[in-house]
C-alpha cells in the first residue's frame, strides 16, 4: 500500500501547498480536517504527520486544538507556523503575542546542523507569517534555529521525532524549504517515495469500483482536461456502466462543442450524449450580474440537466465530475471546514442540497499537474492534456456583468483571436492559462473620423506551477500589439484592449 504523510488542516491558506510539495517529493499526501480521527489517518498508511499553519492564536478559547491521539502518536510530526506553536502549547511550552510580528522575508540562523536542516546553510532566507511566538519550549525539545525576533524559529525532539518550524517551507520564498521537507520525509519519517502517476490511476480505479459497484454512472464531460481524465478513469473502472453527457450550455468557446463531440466519439469510443441547452442556461442567467449567483445558478442547472438525462437513461445512481483539489480548497468544501471561501466553484459550493445523484469525483484530491500526468498515463492526446483550464461556468464568468448571447459572441471572437495568436507564436505552452474577458464598461474611441463608445476587452495570461499561486505572463509587446489590433478591427463593438498584470495573490486567475 502506498505510503503517505497527511497534513492536518488548521486553516492556513497555504495548507494545500504543503500537500503539493510532499507529493512533488514522491510521497502521497492529503489535507485532512484538524480534528480527523486516528482511524481515518491510519487508513492512508501514514509514515508521518504535518500540522499546518492557521490564522488563530493557540491560547484563544475557540482556537483549534491538537487532537489527543496526535499527542500520543508514535508517528514523526512536523509543525509549521501555527502547527509548531500548537505543538509546543499542547506539550507544555509557552506561546504568547510577540512584541513584533513577522510577515514576509526573514533570515534564520541555525543553532546546530543535521536533522531536518541537513545539507542546508547556517543562514538561510525563509518566509514568515505570524504574530505569536514561542517563549518557552516544551520538555524534551531543544532550539534548532532563531531569528532576531523569534528565539525559537525551529525546534526538535529527536527521541520522539517531533519537529517544529515557525516559517513556511511550502512557499518558494523559503529557499531551502524543499530540502527541509525532504529531510523530514525521508530521513525522519523513513518514507520510500512510491507516489507516481501509475499509482494515481490504479488507486483511483479501485476507489471508483468500490464506490460504484454495479451501479450506472453518467459523467459530466465539459471538454476540459479535468473532465476528460475523469471520464477516462471512469471508463477504465466501470466500462459500459458509464455514459458521458456533454451539455452545450451556450457558454463555451468558439468551436468547442463540435470539437468535444468529435474527439470523444471518434478517438475514445466512449458512449456520449450531447444535449443542446443554451436557451435554458441563458434564460436562467438573464439579468444576473453577481458572479457567485452565476456560479450557483449554473451549478444547479447542470445538476438538473443531468438528473433529467439520468431519468431518461434509467437506473442511474451516480454522477461523475472532474472536481480538482484547488476547486475544493477555494470553495471551502465541507471537508475543509477551517478554510476560507475564495470563490464558489460551480461543481463544489454551487451544487444543490437536494440533488438526486451521488457524486463520484476521482480527481478530487489531485492538483492540475497530477491530472495531466494521469491523462498521459491513460492515453489522452498531448494536445488535449495541455489545453488551458476552462472554468466550469464557462464564459459566464468571463463576461463581467449580465450575460447575453451578443456579449458571449463578442467574447468568443476576441478569445479565439488571442489564443490563435498565442499558438501561432509558439507561446501557448509557455503560458498555463490565457483568455479574454469582456468588461462591464465602455470607453470612448476614435475609428476613422468618428467617435465610438464601445466595449473593452481585457487579456489575461499567467504562468504557474500549481494554479494556487500565479504570475502574469511577460508576453512579447509585438504579440500583444497584434492581438489588440486584430480584436479592435475584427470584433464588432470593441474599441479598447487592456492587459492584466496582476499576480495571484492578491488577484485570482479568473476575474470572477
Tab-separated table of C-alpha atoms in Angstrom:
chain	number	residue	atom	x	y	z
A	1	UNK	CA	0.000	0.000	0.000
A	2	UNK	CA	1.240	3.480	-0.883
A	3	UNK	CA	2.792	5.404	1.998
A	4	UNK	CA	1.519	8.852	2.925
A	5	UNK	CA	2.258	11.892	5.070
A	6	UNK	CA	-1.123	13.580	5.686
A	7	UNK	CA	-1.398	17.274	6.560
A	8	UNK	CA	-3.786	18.241	9.346
A	9	UNK	CA	-5.549	21.442	8.356
A	10	UNK	CA	-5.659	24.272	10.887
A	11	UNK	CA	-6.862	26.833	8.336
A	12	UNK	CA	-3.758	28.150	6.534
A	13	UNK	CA	-4.287	29.484	3.020
A	14	UNK	CA	-1.070	27.684	2.025
A	15	UNK	CA	-2.014	24.332	3.601
A	16	UNK	CA	-2.733	22.852	0.182
A	17	UNK	CA	0.769	23.855	-0.931
A	18	UNK	CA	2.260	21.674	1.797
A	19	UNK	CA	0.330	18.747	0.326
A	20	UNK	CA	1.597	19.615	-3.124
A	21	UNK	CA	5.243	19.873	-2.034
A	22	UNK	CA	5.044	16.492	-0.311
A	23	UNK	CA	3.613	14.898	-3.454
A	24	UNK	CA	6.305	16.557	-5.571
A	25	UNK	CA	8.832	14.727	-3.401
A	26	UNK	CA	7.275	11.383	-4.321
A	27	UNK	CA	5.068	10.786	-1.285
A	28	UNK	CA	1.277	10.798	-1.227
A	29	UNK	CA	-0.460	13.377	0.990
A	30	UNK	CA	-3.963	14.617	1.700
A	31	UNK	CA	-5.236	17.668	3.567
A	32	UNK	CA	-7.399	16.380	6.421
A	33	UNK	CA	-9.504	18.273	9.000
A	34	UNK	CA	-7.523	19.067	12.141
A	35	UNK	CA	-9.944	17.015	14.247
A	36	UNK	CA	-9.811	13.938	11.988
A	37	UNK	CA	-9.977	10.571	13.735
A	38	UNK	CA	-6.909	8.414	14.196
A	39	UNK	CA	-8.567	5.603	12.229
A	40	UNK	CA	-9.112	7.895	9.234
A	41	UNK	CA	-5.452	8.899	9.236
A	42	UNK	CA	-4.218	5.329	9.551
A	43	UNK	CA	-6.393	4.389	6.576
A	44	UNK	CA	-3.815	6.296	4.495
A	45	UNK	CA	-0.867	4.210	5.753
A	46	UNK	CA	0.975	7.224	7.220
A	47	UNK	CA	4.682	7.314	7.920
A	48	UNK	CA	4.456	10.825	9.425
A	49	UNK	CA	2.200	13.838	10.005
A	50	UNK	CA	2.380	17.554	9.254
A	51	UNK	CA	0.480	20.201	11.222
A	52	UNK	CA	-0.389	23.172	9.005
A	53	UNK	CA	-0.372	26.863	9.798
A	54	UNK	CA	-3.517	28.777	10.692
A	55	UNK	CA	-4.888	32.218	11.490
A	56	UNK	CA	-5.834	31.627	15.144
A	57	UNK	CA	-3.807	32.051	18.331
A	58	UNK	CA	-3.353	28.758	20.171
A	59	UNK	CA	-4.333	30.302	23.509
A	60	UNK	CA	-7.679	31.666	22.241
A	61	UNK	CA	-10.748	29.971	23.659
A	62	UNK	CA	-12.110	28.844	20.299
A	63	UNK	CA	-8.754	28.054	18.642
A	64	UNK	CA	-8.461	24.606	17.008
A	65	UNK	CA	-6.507	22.327	19.295
A	66	UNK	CA	-4.296	19.285	18.857
A	67	UNK	CA	-6.276	16.010	18.974
A	68	UNK	CA	-5.389	13.824	21.927
A	69	UNK	CA	-4.393	10.933	19.691
A	70	UNK	CA	-1.779	13.146	17.997
A	71	UNK	CA	-0.218	13.988	21.359
A	72	UNK	CA	0.194	10.246	21.977
A	73	UNK	CA	1.168	9.161	18.459
A	74	UNK	CA	4.434	7.402	17.699
A	75	UNK	CA	4.477	8.901	14.197
A	76	UNK	CA	7.023	11.638	13.364
A	77	UNK	CA	5.378	15.083	13.368
A	78	UNK	CA	6.365	18.367	11.705
A	79	UNK	CA	4.584	21.505	12.936
A	80	UNK	CA	4.575	24.525	10.606
A	81	UNK	CA	3.897	28.054	11.981
A	82	UNK	CA	0.614	27.659	13.937
A	83	UNK	CA	1.353	23.920	13.869
A	84	UNK	CA	4.641	24.496	15.701
A	85	UNK	CA	3.029	26.829	18.232
A	86	UNK	CA	0.228	24.326	18.826
A	87	UNK	CA	2.750	21.517	19.174
A	88	UNK	CA	4.603	23.471	21.875
A	89	UNK	CA	1.436	24.667	23.616
A	90	UNK	CA	-0.095	21.181	23.786
A	91	UNK	CA	3.082	19.611	25.173
A	92	UNK	CA	3.713	22.152	27.937
A	93	UNK	CA	5.525	25.036	26.255
A	94	UNK	CA	4.594	28.711	26.380
A	95	UNK	CA	3.183	30.765	23.464
A	96	UNK	CA	2.328	34.467	23.624
A	97	UNK	CA	1.764	37.541	21.467
A	98	UNK	CA	5.079	38.753	20.015
A	99	UNK	CA	6.256	42.316	20.533
A	100	UNK	CA	6.916	42.471	16.787
A	101	UNK	CA	5.064	40.436	14.194
A	102	UNK	CA	6.953	38.712	11.384
A	103	UNK	CA	5.277	38.840	7.977
A	104	UNK	CA	7.338	38.315	4.868
A	105	UNK	CA	11.034	37.577	4.334
A	106	UNK	CA	13.340	36.795	7.261
A	107	UNK	CA	16.693	35.094	7.782
A	108	UNK	CA	17.075	32.177	10.163
A	109	UNK	CA	20.338	31.219	11.814
A	110	UNK	CA	20.832	27.522	12.522
A	111	UNK	CA	21.967	26.701	16.055
A	112	UNK	CA	23.106	23.225	15.038
A	113	UNK	CA	23.362	21.239	11.833
A	114	UNK	CA	21.677	17.968	10.945
A	115	UNK	CA	18.136	16.569	11.411
A	116	UNK	CA	15.633	18.479	9.274
A	117	UNK	CA	18.256	21.096	8.316
A	118	UNK	CA	20.825	18.615	6.990
A	119	UNK	CA	22.741	19.879	3.920
A	120	UNK	CA	21.350	23.422	4.212
A	121	UNK	CA	23.389	26.573	5.028
A	122	UNK	CA	23.833	28.038	8.505
A	123	UNK	CA	21.964	31.203	7.461
A	124	UNK	CA	19.060	30.950	5.029
A	125	UNK	CA	16.130	33.076	3.813
A	126	UNK	CA	12.637	31.990	4.861
A	127	UNK	CA	9.064	33.285	4.666
A	128	UNK	CA	7.369	34.165	7.956
A	129	UNK	CA	3.711	34.892	8.669
A	130	UNK	CA	2.973	35.017	12.402
A	131	UNK	CA	2.029	37.398	15.205
A	132	UNK	CA	2.642	34.992	18.109
A	133	UNK	CA	5.886	33.365	19.123
A	134	UNK	CA	7.091	30.575	21.388
A	135	UNK	CA	8.533	31.898	24.652
A	136	UNK	CA	9.434	28.527	26.205
A	137	UNK	CA	9.834	25.106	24.586
A	138	UNK	CA	8.079	22.025	25.990
A	139	UNK	CA	10.118	19.384	27.849
A	140	UNK	CA	12.356	17.305	25.577
A	141	UNK	CA	12.620	19.930	22.820
A	142	UNK	CA	15.741	21.930	22.004
A	143	UNK	CA	16.139	25.038	19.784
A	144	UNK	CA	17.391	24.419	16.243
A	145	UNK	CA	17.181	27.911	14.682
A	146	UNK	CA	16.414	31.528	15.561
A	147	UNK	CA	15.762	34.933	14.009
A	148	UNK	CA	16.246	38.373	15.522
A	149	UNK	CA	12.558	38.319	16.547
A	150	UNK	CA	11.966	34.620	17.238
A	151	UNK	CA	14.311	32.847	19.649
A	152	UNK	CA	12.762	29.522	18.646
A	153	UNK	CA	12.348	29.711	14.856
A	154	UNK	CA	12.768	25.924	14.817
A	155	UNK	CA	12.916	23.252	17.498
A	156	UNK	CA	13.024	19.490	17.733
A	157	UNK	CA	12.732	16.415	19.912
A	158	UNK	CA	14.854	13.724	18.292
A	159	UNK	CA	13.626	10.966	20.624
A	160	UNK	CA	10.011	11.475	19.544
A	161	UNK	CA	10.954	12.578	16.004
A	162	UNK	CA	8.859	15.727	16.518
A	163	UNK	CA	9.987	18.973	14.909
A	164	UNK	CA	8.556	22.463	14.579
A	165	UNK	CA	9.406	25.380	12.305
A	166	UNK	CA	7.980	28.888	12.640
A	167	UNK	CA	8.365	29.667	8.922
A	168	UNK	CA	6.689	28.246	5.804
A	169	UNK	CA	8.789	25.717	3.843
A	170	UNK	CA	5.996	25.207	1.295
A	171	UNK	CA	6.338	28.670	-0.319
A	172	UNK	CA	9.041	29.402	-2.878
A	173	UNK	CA	10.347	32.344	-0.817
A	174	UNK	CA	11.802	29.845	1.668
A	175	UNK	CA	14.802	28.963	-0.461
A	176	UNK	CA	15.628	25.635	1.173
A	177	UNK	CA	12.068	24.675	2.063
A	178	UNK	CA	12.057	21.728	-0.306
A	179	UNK	CA	15.266	20.383	1.279
A	180	UNK	CA	13.813	20.749	4.769
A	181	UNK	CA	10.675	18.865	3.781
A	182	UNK	CA	12.742	16.182	2.042
A	183	UNK	CA	14.855	15.709	5.159
A	184	UNK	CA	11.736	15.294	7.268
A	185	UNK	CA	10.042	12.913	4.836
A	186	UNK	CA	12.980	10.652	4.014
A	187	UNK	CA	15.431	10.950	6.915
A	188	UNK	CA	12.996	11.391	9.807
A	189	UNK	CA	9.888	9.543	8.580
A	190	UNK	CA	11.754	6.929	6.551
A	191	UNK	CA	9.460	7.251	3.517
A	192	UNK	CA	10.450	5.407	0.356
A	193	UNK	CA	8.862	7.714	-2.266
A	194	UNK	CA	6.405	5.488	-4.124
A	195	UNK	CA	3.901	8.115	-5.374
A	196	UNK	CA	3.689	8.180	-9.200
A	197	UNK	CA	1.087	8.734	-11.915
A	198	UNK	CA	0.650	4.977	-12.276
A	199	UNK	CA	-0.295	4.820	-8.601
A	200	UNK	CA	-2.886	7.538	-9.161
A	201	UNK	CA	-4.552	5.533	-11.932
A	202	UNK	CA	-4.542	2.236	-10.033
A	203	UNK	CA	-5.808	3.694	-6.765
A	204	UNK	CA	-8.455	5.878	-8.436
A	205	UNK	CA	-9.838	2.885	-10.332
A	206	UNK	CA	-10.014	0.834	-7.145
A	207	UNK	CA	-11.821	3.649	-5.307
A	208	UNK	CA	-14.295	4.078	-8.179
A	209	UNK	CA	-15.099	0.358	-8.276
A	210	UNK	CA	-15.549	0.261	-4.505
A	211	UNK	CA	-17.936	3.221	-4.552
A	212	UNK	CA	-19.908	2.413	-7.689
A	213	UNK	CA	-20.098	-1.364	-7.564
A	214	UNK	CA	-22.518	-2.460	-10.286
A	215	UNK	CA	-24.302	0.912	-10.434
A	216	UNK	CA	-24.699	3.054	-13.539
A	217	UNK	CA	-22.887	6.375	-13.883
A	218	UNK	CA	-23.220	9.471	-16.024
A	219	UNK	CA	-20.085	11.586	-16.359
A	220	UNK	CA	-20.288	15.353	-16.793
A	221	UNK	CA	-17.989	15.989	-19.756
A	222	UNK	CA	-17.109	19.637	-20.349
A	223	UNK	CA	-14.280	19.229	-22.843
A	224	UNK	CA	-11.514	20.329	-20.484
A	225	UNK	CA	-8.654	18.112	-19.373
A	226	UNK	CA	-10.163	17.538	-15.915
A	227	UNK	CA	-13.468	16.099	-17.050
A	228	UNK	CA	-11.732	14.212	-19.883
A	229	UNK	CA	-9.373	12.466	-17.451
A	230	UNK	CA	-12.266	11.782	-15.077
A	231	UNK	CA	-14.207	10.212	-17.960
A	232	UNK	CA	-11.287	8.001	-18.982
A	233	UNK	CA	-10.723	6.857	-15.392
A	234	UNK	CA	-14.420	6.074	-15.012
A	235	UNK	CA	-14.466	4.160	-18.285
A	236	UNK	CA	-11.360	2.199	-17.294
A	237	UNK	CA	-13.015	1.354	-13.965
A	238	UNK	CA	-16.625	0.544	-14.892
A	239	UNK	CA	-16.727	0.231	-18.711
A	240	UNK	CA	-20.261	0.053	-20.110
A	241	UNK	CA	-21.749	1.196	-16.800
A	242	UNK	CA	-20.692	4.702	-17.882
A	243	UNK	CA	-22.461	7.203	-20.134
A	244	UNK	CA	-20.806	10.572	-20.747
A	245	UNK	CA	-23.087	13.599	-21.022
A	246	UNK	CA	-21.915	16.787	-22.717
A	247	UNK	CA	-24.100	19.838	-22.157
A	248	UNK	CA	-23.766	22.631	-24.716
A	249	UNK	CA	-24.854	25.449	-22.431
A	250	UNK	CA	-24.067	28.273	-24.835
A	251	UNK	CA	-21.200	29.410	-22.607
A	252	UNK	CA	-18.397	27.619	-24.469
A	253	UNK	CA	-15.517	28.918	-26.550
A	254	UNK	CA	-15.597	29.137	-30.323
A	255	UNK	CA	-15.975	25.699	-31.974
A	256	UNK	CA	-15.641	23.873	-28.650
A	257	UNK	CA	-18.865	21.885	-28.703
A	258	UNK	CA	-18.104	20.328	-32.088
A	259	UNK	CA	-14.522	19.510	-31.054
A	260	UNK	CA	-15.561	17.745	-27.845
A	261	UNK	CA	-18.140	15.540	-29.529
A	262	UNK	CA	-15.818	14.600	-32.400
A	263	UNK	CA	-12.856	13.759	-30.146
A	264	UNK	CA	-14.721	11.584	-27.685
A	265	UNK	CA	-16.867	9.718	-30.143
A	266	UNK	CA	-14.117	9.125	-32.690
A	267	UNK	CA	-10.955	8.836	-30.573
A	268	UNK	CA	-12.134	7.075	-27.427
A	269	UNK	CA	-15.293	5.291	-28.446
A	270	UNK	CA	-16.993	6.200	-25.163
A	271	UNK	CA	-20.768	6.455	-25.240
A	272	UNK	CA	-21.545	10.183	-25.373
A	273	UNK	CA	-24.820	12.073	-25.312
A	274	UNK	CA	-24.726	15.743	-26.391
A	275	UNK	CA	-27.524	17.954	-25.051
A	276	UNK	CA	-28.244	21.409	-26.538
A	277	UNK	CA	-29.206	23.613	-23.592
A	278	UNK	CA	-28.053	27.147	-24.438
A	279	UNK	CA	-31.509	28.668	-24.203
A	280	UNK	CA	-32.165	27.031	-20.829
A	281	UNK	CA	-28.929	28.306	-19.272
A	282	UNK	CA	-29.128	31.821	-20.714
A	283	UNK	CA	-32.722	32.147	-19.555
A	284	UNK	CA	-31.686	31.203	-16.003
A	285	UNK	CA	-28.859	33.776	-16.130
A	286	UNK	CA	-30.991	36.589	-17.527
A	287	UNK	CA	-30.116	39.854	-15.758
A	288	UNK	CA	-27.761	38.196	-13.244
A	289	UNK	CA	-24.522	40.151	-12.675
A	290	UNK	CA	-23.189	38.789	-9.356
A	291	UNK	CA	-20.529	36.111	-10.047
A	292	UNK	CA	-21.408	33.971	-7.021
A	293	UNK	CA	-25.044	33.846	-8.160
A	294	UNK	CA	-23.908	32.959	-11.672
A	295	UNK	CA	-21.863	30.033	-10.367
A	296	UNK	CA	-24.668	28.725	-8.159
A	297	UNK	CA	-27.267	29.059	-10.935
A	298	UNK	CA	-25.032	27.249	-13.416
A	299	UNK	CA	-24.104	24.551	-10.892
A	300	UNK	CA	-27.734	23.831	-10.108
A	301	UNK	CA	-28.784	23.978	-13.764
A	302	UNK	CA	-26.121	21.418	-14.712
A	303	UNK	CA	-27.351	19.076	-11.987
A	304	UNK	CA	-30.973	19.401	-13.121
A	305	UNK	CA	-29.987	18.598	-16.711
A	306	UNK	CA	-28.004	15.577	-15.560
A	307	UNK	CA	-30.888	14.399	-13.371
A	308	UNK	CA	-33.315	14.653	-16.298
A	309	UNK	CA	-30.933	12.743	-18.525
A	310	UNK	CA	-30.372	10.069	-15.887
A	311	UNK	CA	-34.135	9.525	-15.669
A	312	UNK	CA	-34.316	9.202	-19.440
A	313	UNK	CA	-31.443	6.687	-19.485
A	314	UNK	CA	-32.904	4.881	-16.476
A	315	UNK	CA	-31.297	3.233	-13.422
A	316	UNK	CA	-28.526	5.834	-12.962
A	317	UNK	CA	-27.308	6.314	-9.398
A	318	UNK	CA	-24.041	8.256	-9.800
A	319	UNK	CA	-22.761	11.486	-11.337
A	320	UNK	CA	-19.012	11.672	-12.051
A	321	UNK	CA	-17.301	15.040	-12.467
A	322	UNK	CA	-13.760	16.388	-12.725
A	323	UNK	CA	-13.504	18.303	-9.448
A	324	UNK	CA	-9.872	19.125	-8.545
A	325	UNK	CA	-8.175	19.854	-5.233
A	326	UNK	CA	-7.877	23.644	-5.879
A	327	UNK	CA	-11.662	23.729	-6.512
A	328	UNK	CA	-12.234	22.159	-3.095
A	329	UNK	CA	-9.757	24.483	-1.378
A	330	UNK	CA	-11.093	27.756	-2.823
A	331	UNK	CA	-14.750	26.808	-2.337
A	332	UNK	CA	-14.214	25.756	1.281
A	333	UNK	CA	-15.942	22.421	0.743
A	334	UNK	CA	-17.362	20.582	3.805
A	335	UNK	CA	-14.098	18.636	4.166
A	336	UNK	CA	-12.197	21.960	4.521
A	337	UNK	CA	-14.240	23.480	7.361
A	338	UNK	CA	-11.391	25.658	8.712
A	339	UNK	CA	-10.637	27.208	5.330
A	340	UNK	CA	-11.959	30.464	3.899
A	341	UNK	CA	-14.162	30.691	0.805
A	342	UNK	CA	-12.298	32.474	-2.005
A	343	UNK	CA	-14.923	31.781	-4.666
A	344	UNK	CA	-17.571	29.112	-5.065
A	345	UNK	CA	-16.703	26.662	-7.818
A	346	UNK	CA	-19.926	25.586	-9.511
A	347	UNK	CA	-19.087	21.890	-9.058
A	348	UNK	CA	-18.389	22.209	-5.305
A	349	UNK	CA	-20.174	25.018	-3.477
A	350	UNK	CA	-22.650	25.552	-6.320
A	351	UNK	CA	-24.279	22.125	-6.041
A	352	UNK	CA	-27.906	21.999	-4.846
A	353	UNK	CA	-28.597	20.343	-1.488
A	354	UNK	CA	-31.397	18.195	-2.894
A	355	UNK	CA	-29.533	16.649	-5.839
A	356	UNK	CA	-30.693	13.103	-6.556
A	357	UNK	CA	-27.419	11.595	-7.812
A	358	UNK	CA	-24.431	10.522	-5.723
A	359	UNK	CA	-21.176	12.238	-6.705
A	360	UNK	CA	-18.118	10.319	-7.863
A	361	UNK	CA	-15.034	12.563	-8.020
A	362	UNK	CA	-11.927	10.550	-8.943
A	363	UNK	CA	-9.723	13.682	-9.197
A	364	UNK	CA	-10.941	15.428	-6.038
A	365	UNK	CA	-7.571	15.316	-4.284
A	366	UNK	CA	-5.315	15.885	-7.302
A	367	UNK	CA	-3.559	19.029	-8.488
A	368	UNK	CA	-3.591	20.068	-12.145
A	369	UNK	CA	-0.132	18.697	-12.966
A	370	UNK	CA	-1.100	15.341	-11.448
A	371	UNK	CA	-4.238	15.303	-13.588
A	372	UNK	CA	-2.136	15.946	-16.695
A	373	UNK	CA	0.252	13.122	-15.764
A	374	UNK	CA	-2.735	10.847	-15.236
A	375	UNK	CA	-4.163	11.840	-18.623
A	376	UNK	CA	-0.917	10.915	-20.363
A	377	UNK	CA	-0.866	7.614	-18.469
A	378	UNK	CA	-4.403	6.922	-19.740
A	379	UNK	CA	-3.523	7.748	-23.358
A	380	UNK	CA	-5.150	11.164	-23.667
A	381	UNK	CA	-3.575	13.028	-26.642
A	382	UNK	CA	-0.965	15.612	-25.646
A	383	UNK	CA	-2.874	18.439	-27.331
A	384	UNK	CA	-5.799	17.679	-25.046
A	385	UNK	CA	-3.681	17.123	-21.932
A	386	UNK	CA	-2.046	20.523	-22.267
A	387	UNK	CA	-5.184	22.506	-23.015
A	388	UNK	CA	-5.504	25.531	-20.802
A	389	UNK	CA	-8.062	25.200	-17.991
A	390	UNK	CA	-11.550	26.447	-18.718
A	391	UNK	CA	-13.919	27.292	-15.843
A	392	UNK	CA	-16.967	25.101	-15.374
A	393	UNK	CA	-19.323	28.095	-15.622
A	394	UNK	CA	-17.613	28.854	-18.935
A	395	UNK	CA	-17.745	32.319	-20.451
A	396	UNK	CA	-20.447	33.360	-17.978
A	397	UNK	CA	-17.677	34.325	-15.539
A	398	UNK	CA	-15.596	35.968	-18.266
A	399	UNK	CA	-18.470	38.173	-19.405
A	400	UNK	CA	-18.471	40.517	-16.434
A	401	UNK	CA	-21.934	41.721	-15.577
A	402	UNK	CA	-25.150	40.338	-17.111
A	403	UNK	CA	-24.731	37.606	-19.740
A	404	UNK	CA	-26.359	37.928	-23.159
A	405	UNK	CA	-25.871	35.990	-26.370
A	406	UNK	CA	-24.490	39.089	-28.097
A	407	UNK	CA	-21.860	39.664	-25.393
A	408	UNK	CA	-20.918	35.993	-25.445
A	409	UNK	CA	-20.369	36.152	-29.196
A	410	UNK	CA	-18.191	39.256	-28.788
A	411	UNK	CA	-16.052	37.491	-26.197
A	412	UNK	CA	-15.838	34.266	-28.224
A	413	UNK	CA	-14.365	36.121	-31.177
A	414	UNK	CA	-11.869	38.089	-29.080
A	415	UNK	CA	-10.779	34.980	-27.155
A	416	UNK	CA	-10.283	32.975	-30.361
A	417	UNK	CA	-8.021	35.709	-31.778
A	418	UNK	CA	-5.908	35.814	-28.599
A	419	UNK	CA	-5.475	32.047	-28.312
A	420	UNK	CA	-4.858	31.677	-32.037
A	421	UNK	CA	-2.066	34.270	-31.961
A	422	UNK	CA	-0.525	32.608	-28.895
A	423	UNK	CA	-0.447	29.279	-30.735
A	424	UNK	CA	0.984	30.823	-33.894
A	425	UNK	CA	3.748	32.452	-31.830
A	426	UNK	CA	4.581	29.113	-30.157
A	427	UNK	CA	3.720	30.554	-26.730
A	428	UNK	CA	0.590	28.587	-25.846
A	429	UNK	CA	2.514	26.027	-23.762
A	430	UNK	CA	4.703	28.793	-22.272
A	431	UNK	CA	1.601	30.109	-20.508
A	432	UNK	CA	-0.504	27.872	-18.299
A	433	UNK	CA	-3.753	29.788	-18.797
A	434	UNK	CA	-4.731	32.567	-21.168
A	435	UNK	CA	-8.083	34.068	-22.057
A	436	UNK	CA	-10.043	37.219	-22.821
A	437	UNK	CA	-12.521	38.955	-20.507
A	438	UNK	CA	-15.341	41.244	-21.612
A	439	UNK	CA	-15.565	44.109	-19.129
A	440	UNK	CA	-18.865	45.686	-17.978
A	441	UNK	CA	-17.731	49.144	-19.106
A	442	UNK	CA	-17.433	51.050	-22.339
A	443	UNK	CA	-14.848	53.593	-23.357
A	444	UNK	CA	-14.529	56.424	-25.839
A	445	UNK	CA	-12.558	55.750	-29.002
A	446	UNK	CA	-11.922	57.081	-32.488
A	447	UNK	CA	-12.411	54.981	-35.612
A	448	UNK	CA	-11.978	56.641	-38.957
A	449	UNK	CA	-13.079	60.187	-38.306
A	450	UNK	CA	-15.850	59.293	-35.901
A	451	UNK	CA	-16.305	58.929	-32.166
A	452	UNK	CA	-17.039	55.472	-30.762
A	453	UNK	CA	-18.293	54.408	-27.374
A	454	UNK	CA	-17.683	50.687	-27.272
A	455	UNK	CA	-16.711	47.629	-25.221
A	456	UNK	CA	-13.386	46.943	-23.511
A	457	UNK	CA	-11.661	43.545	-23.647
A	458	UNK	CA	-9.052	42.541	-21.068
A	459	UNK	CA	-6.435	39.903	-21.874
A	460	UNK	CA	-5.181	37.608	-19.112
A	461	UNK	CA	-2.205	35.218	-19.374
A	462	UNK	CA	-0.453	33.621	-16.414
A	463	UNK	CA	2.448	31.332	-15.586
A	464	UNK	CA	2.142	28.936	-12.665
A	465	UNK	CA	3.233	25.587	-11.283
A	466	UNK	CA	0.151	24.713	-9.288
A	467	UNK	CA	-2.629	27.255	-10.054
A	468	UNK	CA	-2.711	28.138	-6.338
A	469	UNK	CA	-0.223	30.946	-6.941
A	470	UNK	CA	0.471	32.550	-10.313
A	471	UNK	CA	2.309	35.399	-12.022
A	472	UNK	CA	1.279	37.361	-15.088
A	473	UNK	CA	2.965	36.226	-18.290
A	474	UNK	CA	5.523	38.586	-19.839
A	475	UNK	CA	4.245	38.236	-23.399
A	476	UNK	CA	6.147	39.986	-26.227
A	477	UNK	CA	4.979	43.508	-26.937
A	478	UNK	CA	4.594	42.860	-30.658
A	479	UNK	CA	2.307	39.896	-29.922
A	480	UNK	CA	0.115	41.988	-27.648
A	481	UNK	CA	0.040	44.784	-30.204
A	482	UNK	CA	-1.017	42.350	-32.934
A	483	UNK	CA	-3.751	40.812	-30.772
A	484	UNK	CA	-5.070	44.241	-29.792
A	485	UNK	CA	-5.128	45.444	-33.381
A	486	UNK	CA	-6.938	42.346	-34.612
A	487	UNK	CA	-9.575	42.439	-31.856
A	488	UNK	CA	-10.363	46.127	-32.379
A	489	UNK	CA	-10.529	45.715	-36.150
A	490	UNK	CA	-12.250	42.323	-36.374
A	491	UNK	CA	-14.612	42.192	-33.395
A	492	UNK	CA	-17.632	44.424	-33.816
A	493	UNK	CA	-18.282	46.758	-30.887
A	494	UNK	CA	-14.823	46.692	-29.240
A	495	UNK	CA	-12.550	49.739	-29.306
A	496	UNK	CA	-10.073	49.090	-26.468
A	497	UNK	CA	-7.896	46.178	-25.284
A	498	UNK	CA	-6.030	46.080	-21.946
A	499	UNK	CA	-3.591	43.542	-20.460
A	500	UNK	CA	-3.917	42.248	-16.886
A	501	UNK	CA	-0.603	42.392	-14.968
A	502	UNK	CA	-1.859	41.128	-11.597
A	503	UNK	CA	-0.416	38.129	-9.767
A	504	UNK	CA	-2.240	35.553	-7.627
A	505	UNK	CA	-2.401	36.530	-4.813
A	506	UNK	CA	-3.706	39.179	-4.430
A	507	UNK	CA	-5.820	38.546	-7.546
A	508	UNK	CA	-7.285	35.235	-8.619
A	509	UNK	CA	-6.605	33.854	-12.086
A	510	UNK	CA	-10.207	34.304	-13.257
A	511	UNK	CA	-11.773	37.734	-12.880
A	512	UNK	CA	-14.987	36.315	-11.406
